[in-house]
Amino acid sequence: MTLAAEPTGVTARVPGKINLQLVVGPLREDGFHELATVFHAVGLYDHVIVTPAEEWSVRVGGRHADRVPQDGSNLALQAARMLAEASGGQPPVAITIDKQIPVAAGMAGGSADAAGALVACEALWELGWGRDELATVAARLGSDVPFLLHGGTAIGSGRGEQLAPVLARGRLHWVLWISRDGGLSTPQVYAECDRLRDAAGEVPADPEPTGELLTALRTMEPTAVGAALHNDLQEAAVSLAPTLATVLQAGLDLDVEGAVVSGSGPTVAFLVDSSDAAIDLTVGLAARGPEGDIVRVDGPVPGAQVVGSFTPSGPAPSGSSD
Ligand code: C5P
């Protein structure tokens, strides 16, 4: 009889996000801003692989590996350790990340890796935890981590960690412009938003997403969704990275349904009405826009999920044979 080898490594796939709306309210005493956002998971993925090891470690490869810390400050490593502790103590893992989501780009790339590590470790350690239990650990790691577990399209409130699903049918086609000049620091963009508001004498109200967007999402009609895209951090992101004004204008001069800076930027998301229009816009932006990576993605897509488990020497056998 041949014994089926126990799978000892687990791979999770996790998407990036854009914000269809981001309404920033007042600064709270804990240093976060109260917000109302509509998160939308899009098909640009990181892969997070966890394997049992003698010591905790993280290694990063892929398109955006160079700006990711490979020490204890890495969010995926923090997530794995936090889950190990919260579940009563687990043995160390070695984490490998294939990084395709840009870093410090307003797409929650670090949060995505944390969500991927939670899902992969949960499976490796066979904890039997549901999404809600994982979400409590996720919220301690960062405001966007619970959404990356959830995926799809969802309203985020509080500091972004409290989620309510959105009724959304259909698929949206996006073209992303991703900076090659480096990212923007999220705390700096929020601080710039506060500074601009103070200078203008604006006092933020309690944030709410608009009914216009929620109605548009029921049918996913691109013109209606495009008209409702909004980001309160956009002005601050453009103030810190003025090239973004040129990127936004380049897209608006072409055939788009809407354009918005994602999260704290500098990624810009353009909504188009078909996959053919996405190809046309990609060509147009490459010819006219400031230099950047231009990527076509669809949304919504599911959140972090396990896509494979394997033994150290190869894929796990699908069954045993005598
Ligand atoms: O939660 P996360 O680690 O993503 O937040 C990074 C930083 O972004 C925070 O330290 C804070 O400066 C800013 N932030 C905020 N209000 C939020 C979310 C983030 O001011 N709701």
mmCIF file of C-alpha atoms in Angstrom, residues 16-20 22 40 42 105-108 176-177 184 231 233-234 237 244 248 259-269:
data_model
loop_
_atom_site.group_PDB
_atom_site.id
_atom_site.type_symbol
_atom_site.label_atom_id
_atom_site.label_comp_id
_atom_site.label_asym_id
_atom_site.label_seq_id
_atom_site.Cartn_x
_atom_site.Cartn_y
_atom_site.Cartn_z
ATOM 1 C CA GLY A 16 -5.862 43.810 -5.457
ATOM 2 C CA LYS A 17 -8.626 46.372 -4.909
ATOM 3 C CA ILE A 18 -9.705 49.705 -6.225
ATOM 4 C CA ASN A 19 -12.145 52.070 -4.500
ATOM 5 C CA LEU A 20 -15.202 53.017 -6.549
ATOM 6 C CA LEU A 22 -13.877 56.846 -1.003
ATOM 7 C CA HIS A 40 -14.057 46.513 -5.609
ATOM 8 C CA VAL A 42 -10.017 43.331 -9.431
ATOM 9 C CA ALA A 105 -0.163 52.230 -5.060
ATOM 10 C CA GLY A 106 -3.615 52.514 -3.491
ATOM 11 C CA MET A 107 -4.444 48.899 -4.405
ATOM 12 C CA ALA A 108 -3.891 47.391 -0.924
ATOM 13 C CA LEU A 176 -5.215 50.678 -14.625
ATOM 14 C CA TRP A 177 -2.376 53.162 -14.954
ATOM 15 C CA LEU A 184 2.593 57.408 -2.320
ATOM 16 C CA ASN A 231 -12.442 59.768 -4.253
ATOM 17 C CA LEU A 233 -8.235 61.593 -1.477
ATOM 18 C CA GLN A 234 -7.822 62.339 -5.190
ATOM 19 C CA ALA A 237 -2.845 62.485 -4.279
ATOM 20 C CA LEU A 244 -1.662 62.192 -11.988
ATOM 21 C CA LEU A 248 -6.428 61.475 -15.630
ATOM 22 C CA ALA A 259 -11.746 57.797 -14.133
ATOM 23 C CA VAL A 260 -10.656 57.830 -10.493
ATOM 24 C CA VAL A 261 -7.481 57.638 -8.421
ATOM 25 C CA SER A 262 -7.632 54.405 -6.409
ATOM 26 C CA GLY A 263 -7.416 54.770 -2.618
ATOM 27 C CA SER A 264 -4.448 56.916 -1.645
ATOM 28 C CA GLY A 265 -3.015 56.539 -5.161
ATOM 29 C CA PRO A 266 -1.091 56.865 -7.329
ATOM 30 C CA THR A 267 -2.856 54.126 -9.373
ATOM 31 C CA VAL A 268 -5.539 55.546 -11.677
ATOM 32 C CA ALA A 269 -8.502 53.333 -12.647
#
